Coordinates of C-alpha atoms and ligand atoms in Angstrom, one line a residue:
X96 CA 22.7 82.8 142.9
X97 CA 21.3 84.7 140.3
X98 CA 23.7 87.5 138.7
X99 CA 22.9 90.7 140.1
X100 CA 21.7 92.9 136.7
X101 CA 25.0 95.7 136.5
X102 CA 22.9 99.2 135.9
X103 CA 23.7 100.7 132.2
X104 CA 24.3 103.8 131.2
X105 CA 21.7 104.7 128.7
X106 CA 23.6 105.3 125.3
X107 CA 23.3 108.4 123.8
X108 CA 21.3 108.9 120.5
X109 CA 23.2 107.6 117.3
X110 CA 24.3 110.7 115.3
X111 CA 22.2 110.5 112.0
X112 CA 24.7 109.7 108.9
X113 CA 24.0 112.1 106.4
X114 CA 23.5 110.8 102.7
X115 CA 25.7 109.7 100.5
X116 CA 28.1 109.1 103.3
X117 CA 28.1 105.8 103.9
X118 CA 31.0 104.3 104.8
X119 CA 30.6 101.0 102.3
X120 CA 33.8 100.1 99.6
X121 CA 31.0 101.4 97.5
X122 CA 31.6 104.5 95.2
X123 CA 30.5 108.1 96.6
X124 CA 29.0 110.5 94.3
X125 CA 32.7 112.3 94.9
X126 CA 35.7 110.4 95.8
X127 CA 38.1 112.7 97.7
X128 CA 41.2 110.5 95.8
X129 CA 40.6 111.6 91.9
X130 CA 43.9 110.6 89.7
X131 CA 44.2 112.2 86.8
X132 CA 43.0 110.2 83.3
X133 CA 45.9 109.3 81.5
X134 CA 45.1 110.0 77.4
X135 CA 43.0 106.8 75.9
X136 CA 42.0 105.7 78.9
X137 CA 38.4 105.6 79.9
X138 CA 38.8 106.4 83.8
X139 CA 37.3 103.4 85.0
X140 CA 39.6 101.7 86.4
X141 CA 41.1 104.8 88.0
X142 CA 37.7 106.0 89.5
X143 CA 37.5 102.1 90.8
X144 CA 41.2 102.1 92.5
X145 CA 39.9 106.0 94.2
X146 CA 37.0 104.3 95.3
X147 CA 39.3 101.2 96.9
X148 CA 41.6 103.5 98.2
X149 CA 38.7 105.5 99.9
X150 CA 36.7 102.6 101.2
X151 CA 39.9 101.4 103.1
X152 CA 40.7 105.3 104.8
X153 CA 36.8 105.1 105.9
X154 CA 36.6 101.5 107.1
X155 CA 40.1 101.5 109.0
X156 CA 39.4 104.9 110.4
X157 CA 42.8 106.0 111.4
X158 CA 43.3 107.8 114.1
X159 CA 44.6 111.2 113.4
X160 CA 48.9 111.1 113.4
X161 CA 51.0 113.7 114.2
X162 CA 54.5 112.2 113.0
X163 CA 56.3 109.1 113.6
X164 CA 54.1 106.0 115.3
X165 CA 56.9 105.6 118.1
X166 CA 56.4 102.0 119.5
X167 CA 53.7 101.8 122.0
X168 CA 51.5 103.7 119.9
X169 CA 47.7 102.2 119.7
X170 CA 47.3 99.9 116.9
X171 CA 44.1 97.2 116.1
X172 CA 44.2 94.1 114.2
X173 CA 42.8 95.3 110.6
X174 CA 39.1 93.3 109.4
X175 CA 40.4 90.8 106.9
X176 CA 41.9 92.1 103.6
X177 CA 43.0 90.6 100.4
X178 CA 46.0 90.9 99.7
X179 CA 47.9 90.2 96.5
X180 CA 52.2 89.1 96.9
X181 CA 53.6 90.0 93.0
X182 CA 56.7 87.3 93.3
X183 CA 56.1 83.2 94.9
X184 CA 59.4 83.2 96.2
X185 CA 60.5 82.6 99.7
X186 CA 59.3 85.9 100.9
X187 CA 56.0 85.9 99.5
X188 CA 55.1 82.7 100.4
X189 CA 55.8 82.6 104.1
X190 CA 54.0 86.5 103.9
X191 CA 51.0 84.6 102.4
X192 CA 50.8 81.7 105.0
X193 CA 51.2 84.1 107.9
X194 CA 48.6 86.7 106.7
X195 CA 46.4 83.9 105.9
X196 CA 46.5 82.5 109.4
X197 CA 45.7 86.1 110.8
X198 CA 42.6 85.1 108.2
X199 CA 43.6 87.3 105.3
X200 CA 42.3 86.5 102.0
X201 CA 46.2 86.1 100.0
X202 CA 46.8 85.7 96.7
X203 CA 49.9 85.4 95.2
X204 CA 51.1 86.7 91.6
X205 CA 53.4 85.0 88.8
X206 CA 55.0 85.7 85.6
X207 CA 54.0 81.9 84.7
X208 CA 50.5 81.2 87.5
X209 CA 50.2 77.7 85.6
X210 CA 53.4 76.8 86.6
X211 CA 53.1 77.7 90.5
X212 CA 50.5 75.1 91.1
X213 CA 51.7 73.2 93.1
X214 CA 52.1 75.7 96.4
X215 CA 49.1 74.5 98.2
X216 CA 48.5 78.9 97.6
X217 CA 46.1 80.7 95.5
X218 CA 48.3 81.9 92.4
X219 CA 47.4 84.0 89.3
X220 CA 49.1 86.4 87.1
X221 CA 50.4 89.6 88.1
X222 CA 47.4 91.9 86.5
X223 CA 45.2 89.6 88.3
X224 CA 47.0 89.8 91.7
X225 CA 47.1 93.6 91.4
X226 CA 43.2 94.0 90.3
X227 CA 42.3 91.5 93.7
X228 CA 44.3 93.2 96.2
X229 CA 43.4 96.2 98.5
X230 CA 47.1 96.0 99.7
X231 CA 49.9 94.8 97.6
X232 CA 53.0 93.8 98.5
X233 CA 56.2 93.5 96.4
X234 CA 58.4 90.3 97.0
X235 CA 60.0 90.3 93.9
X236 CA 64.3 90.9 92.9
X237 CA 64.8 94.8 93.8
X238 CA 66.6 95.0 90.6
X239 CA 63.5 93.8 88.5
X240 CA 60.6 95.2 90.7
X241 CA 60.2 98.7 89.4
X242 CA 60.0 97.3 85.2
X243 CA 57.3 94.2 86.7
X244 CA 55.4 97.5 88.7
X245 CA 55.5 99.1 85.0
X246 CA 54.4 96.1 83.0
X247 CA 51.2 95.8 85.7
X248 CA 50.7 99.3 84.8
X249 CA 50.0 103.4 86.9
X250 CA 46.1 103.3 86.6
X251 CA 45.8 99.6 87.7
X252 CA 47.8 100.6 90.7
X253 CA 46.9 104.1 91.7
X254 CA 45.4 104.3 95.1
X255 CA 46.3 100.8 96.1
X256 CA 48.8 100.5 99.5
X257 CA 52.5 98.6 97.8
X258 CA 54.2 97.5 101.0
X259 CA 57.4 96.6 99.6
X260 CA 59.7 94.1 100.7
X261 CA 62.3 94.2 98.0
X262 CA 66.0 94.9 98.2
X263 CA 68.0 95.5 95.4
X264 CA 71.0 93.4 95.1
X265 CA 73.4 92.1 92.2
X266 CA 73.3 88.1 91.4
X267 CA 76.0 87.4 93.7
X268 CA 74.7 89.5 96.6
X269 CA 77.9 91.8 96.6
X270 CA 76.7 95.1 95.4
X271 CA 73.3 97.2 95.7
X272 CA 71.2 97.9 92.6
X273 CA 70.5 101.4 93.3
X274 CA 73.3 102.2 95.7
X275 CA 72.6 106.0 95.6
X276 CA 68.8 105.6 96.4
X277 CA 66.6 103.0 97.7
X278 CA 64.0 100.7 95.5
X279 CA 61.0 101.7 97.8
X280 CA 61.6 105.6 96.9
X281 CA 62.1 104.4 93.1
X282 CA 58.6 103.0 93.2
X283 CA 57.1 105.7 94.9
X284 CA 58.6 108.3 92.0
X285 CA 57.3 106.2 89.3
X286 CA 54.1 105.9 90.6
X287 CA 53.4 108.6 92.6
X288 CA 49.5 107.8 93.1
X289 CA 50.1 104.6 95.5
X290 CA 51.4 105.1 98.7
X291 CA 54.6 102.6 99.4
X292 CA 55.5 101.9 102.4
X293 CA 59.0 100.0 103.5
X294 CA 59.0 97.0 105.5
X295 CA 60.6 93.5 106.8
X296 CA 63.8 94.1 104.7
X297 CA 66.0 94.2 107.3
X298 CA 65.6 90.2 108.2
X299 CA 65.5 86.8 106.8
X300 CA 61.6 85.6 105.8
X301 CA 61.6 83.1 108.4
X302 CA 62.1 86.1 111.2
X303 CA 59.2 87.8 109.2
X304 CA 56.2 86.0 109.9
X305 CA 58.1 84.2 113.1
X306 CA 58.9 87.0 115.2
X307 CA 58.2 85.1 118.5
X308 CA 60.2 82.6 117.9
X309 CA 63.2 84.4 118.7
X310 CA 64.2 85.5 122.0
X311 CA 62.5 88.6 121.2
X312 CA 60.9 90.2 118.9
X313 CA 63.3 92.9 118.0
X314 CA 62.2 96.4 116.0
X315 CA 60.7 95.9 112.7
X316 CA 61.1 99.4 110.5
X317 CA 58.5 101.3 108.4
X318 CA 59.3 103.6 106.0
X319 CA 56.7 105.7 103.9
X320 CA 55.2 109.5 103.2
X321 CA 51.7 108.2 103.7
X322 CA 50.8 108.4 107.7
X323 CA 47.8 106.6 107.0
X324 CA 49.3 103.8 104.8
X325 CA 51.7 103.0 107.7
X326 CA 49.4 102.9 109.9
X327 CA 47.6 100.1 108.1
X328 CA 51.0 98.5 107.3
X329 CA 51.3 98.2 111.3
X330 CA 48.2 96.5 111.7
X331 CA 49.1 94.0 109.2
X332 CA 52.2 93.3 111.1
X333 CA 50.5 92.7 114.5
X334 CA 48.9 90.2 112.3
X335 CA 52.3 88.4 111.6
X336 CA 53.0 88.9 115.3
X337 CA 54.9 92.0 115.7
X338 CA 54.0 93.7 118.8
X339 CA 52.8 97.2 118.6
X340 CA 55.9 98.0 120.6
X341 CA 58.4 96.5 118.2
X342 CA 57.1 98.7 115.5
X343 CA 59.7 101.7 114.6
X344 CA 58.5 104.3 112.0
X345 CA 61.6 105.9 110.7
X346 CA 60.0 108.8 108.6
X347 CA 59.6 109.4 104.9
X348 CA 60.0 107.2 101.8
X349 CA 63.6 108.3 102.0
X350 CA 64.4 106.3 104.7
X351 CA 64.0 103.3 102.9
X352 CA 67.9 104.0 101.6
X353 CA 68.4 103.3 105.3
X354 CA 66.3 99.7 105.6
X355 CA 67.9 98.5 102.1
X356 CA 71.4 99.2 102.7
X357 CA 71.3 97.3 105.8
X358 CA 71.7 94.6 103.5
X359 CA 74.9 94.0 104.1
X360 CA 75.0 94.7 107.7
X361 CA 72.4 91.9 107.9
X362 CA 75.1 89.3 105.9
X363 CA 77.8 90.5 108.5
X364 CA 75.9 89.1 111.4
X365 CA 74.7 86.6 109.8
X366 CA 77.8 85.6 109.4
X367 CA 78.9 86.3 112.8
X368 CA 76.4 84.4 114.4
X369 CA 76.3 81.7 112.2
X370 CA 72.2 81.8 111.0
X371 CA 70.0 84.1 108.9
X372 CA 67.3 83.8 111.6
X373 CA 67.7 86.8 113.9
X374 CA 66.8 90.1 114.3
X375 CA 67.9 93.4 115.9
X376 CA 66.3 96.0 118.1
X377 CA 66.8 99.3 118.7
X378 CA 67.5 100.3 122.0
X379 CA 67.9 103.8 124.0
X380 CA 68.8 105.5 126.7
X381 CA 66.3 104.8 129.9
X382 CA 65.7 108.3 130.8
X383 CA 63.9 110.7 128.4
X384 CA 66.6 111.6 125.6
X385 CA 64.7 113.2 122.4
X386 CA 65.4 115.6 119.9
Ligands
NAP205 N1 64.6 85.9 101.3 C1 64.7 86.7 102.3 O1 64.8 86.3 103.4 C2 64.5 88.2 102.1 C3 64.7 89.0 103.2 C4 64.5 90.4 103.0 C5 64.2 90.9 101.8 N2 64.1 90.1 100.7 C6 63.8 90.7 99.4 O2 62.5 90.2 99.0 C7 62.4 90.0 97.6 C8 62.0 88.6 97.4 O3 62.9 87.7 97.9 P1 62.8 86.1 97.8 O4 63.8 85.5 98.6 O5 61.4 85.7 98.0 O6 63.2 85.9 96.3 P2 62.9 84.7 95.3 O7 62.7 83.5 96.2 O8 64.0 84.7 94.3 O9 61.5 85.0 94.7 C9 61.3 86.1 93.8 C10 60.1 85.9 93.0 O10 59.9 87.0 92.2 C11 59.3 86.6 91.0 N3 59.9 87.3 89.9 C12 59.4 88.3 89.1 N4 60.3 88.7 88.2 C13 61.4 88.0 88.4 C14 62.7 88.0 87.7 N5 63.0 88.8 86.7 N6 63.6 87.1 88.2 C15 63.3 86.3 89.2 N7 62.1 86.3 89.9 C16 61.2 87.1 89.5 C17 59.4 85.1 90.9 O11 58.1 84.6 90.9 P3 57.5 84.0 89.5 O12 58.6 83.2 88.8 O13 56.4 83.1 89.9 O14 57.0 85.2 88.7 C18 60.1 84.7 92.1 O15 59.6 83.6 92.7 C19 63.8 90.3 97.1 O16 63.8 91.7 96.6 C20 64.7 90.2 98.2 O17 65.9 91.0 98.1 C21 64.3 88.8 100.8

């Protein structure tokens, strides 16, 4: 039998977009992001990075946030984004191959590209990486990452989302590089034009892009002043599998202290339970219990 024909609401008319306001990663006549030009440089590649960052506000078209994305909050996959990893260790690697699957465009970033052919992943230098990416993310030593950030340079980076991933620790894994702070709010002071946002620190890079393979997920943090870089940030971790609902946004930049110092929580456990691929989850109260 032939499908009955469903009646359709007539759509209303299309509101007319006004010049100049098309929402294309080309430049407006007026970018609402405008860094400041540092002296001897030409502005290009600053106007270019506000242009970046302003493309990806209008194409993701955040919803508006008022505080903390609480788990459960609405997220979407994001439309595929390049993304640039600064380090081709063990972090940055399985980041790459998991971001790729969810049909990223990766690309990862070396002190020495012609001598990481040979990791079946796109690799180039670091200037390179940065200049590619629309979102980058730092898998490099915490003790090293804020000097590498510097040597890429402010104006390359301005207006370009850093998800960092780093966590500073001494050689031997006993002490914290910046016990009285955190890396992610180290970056974010020296370069206060890109939003940073704190992630996947607080497990092993096997639990980061494998979240279902445990018994369950377990709460993934995110730490940043910039509601709308987190937002994106979640979206790229639905993409490595991490349910909306196993998303905890912990505040500010400042809360990063909190994610890196686990550190050594994390070794305890791992010790207790005798492997480095776990998580843990935050749990509460089942009636209503807020401050
Ligand atoms: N491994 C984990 O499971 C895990 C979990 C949570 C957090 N983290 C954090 O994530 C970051 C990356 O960890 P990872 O395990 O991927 O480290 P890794 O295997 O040692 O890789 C770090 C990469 O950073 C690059 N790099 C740039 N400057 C460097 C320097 N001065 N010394 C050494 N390497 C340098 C290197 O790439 P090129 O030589 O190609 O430049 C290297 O491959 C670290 O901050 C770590 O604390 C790691």
């Amino acid at each position: 039998m032939a499908p009955t024909p469903t009646a359709r609401t007539p759509e209303p008319p299309r509101p007319r977009i006004p010049r100049g306001s098309d929402p294309t990663p080309r430049c407006p006549a007026r970018p609402r992001f405008s860094p400041p030009v540092p002296a001897g440089r030409t502005g290009g590649v600053l106007r270019r990075r506000a242009c970046r960052l302003q493309a990806l506000r209008l194409r993701y078209r955040p919803a508006p946030v008022s505080g903390p994305i609480r788990p459960g909050a609405p997220l979407a996959s994001v439309s595929p984004m390049r993304i640039g990893l600064l380090g081709t260790g063990n972090v940055a690697r399985a980041l790459a191959h998991g971001w790729r699957a969810a049909g990223h465009d990766v690309l990862l970033g070396s002190r020495r590209p012609e001598e990481r052919a040979g990791l079946g992943l796109p690799v180039a230098g670091l200037d390179e990486t940065a200049a590619h990416a629309d979102v980058l993310v730092n898998a490099t030593p915490g003790g090293v990452s804020v000097d590498l950030l510097h040597s890429i340079g402010a104006p390359a980076l301005a207006g370009t989302l850093l998800v960092d991933v780093g966590v500073g620790l001494s050689d031997d894994f006993s002490a914290l590089t910046h016990p009285n702070s955190s890396l992610g709010e180290l970056i974010q002071e020296a370069f206060p034009l890109t939003p940073v946002v704190k992630t996947l620190c607080t497990m092993d890079s096997t639990t980061m892009t494998a979240p279902g393979e445990l018994t369950e997920p377990g709460t993934v943090f995110l730490s940043g002043d910039d509601a709308e870089a987190k937002r994106t940030t979640g979206r790229l971790l639905t993409d490595l599998g991490w349910p909306e609902s196993s998303q905890l946004d912990i505040g500010g930049i400042t809360t990063a202290r909190g994610q890196e110092h686990f550190a050594f929580l994390f070794m305890g456990i791992a010790g207790g339970v005798g492997s480095h691929t776990f998580n843990i989850k935050v749990v509460t109260r089942r009636s209503a219990d807020t401050f």
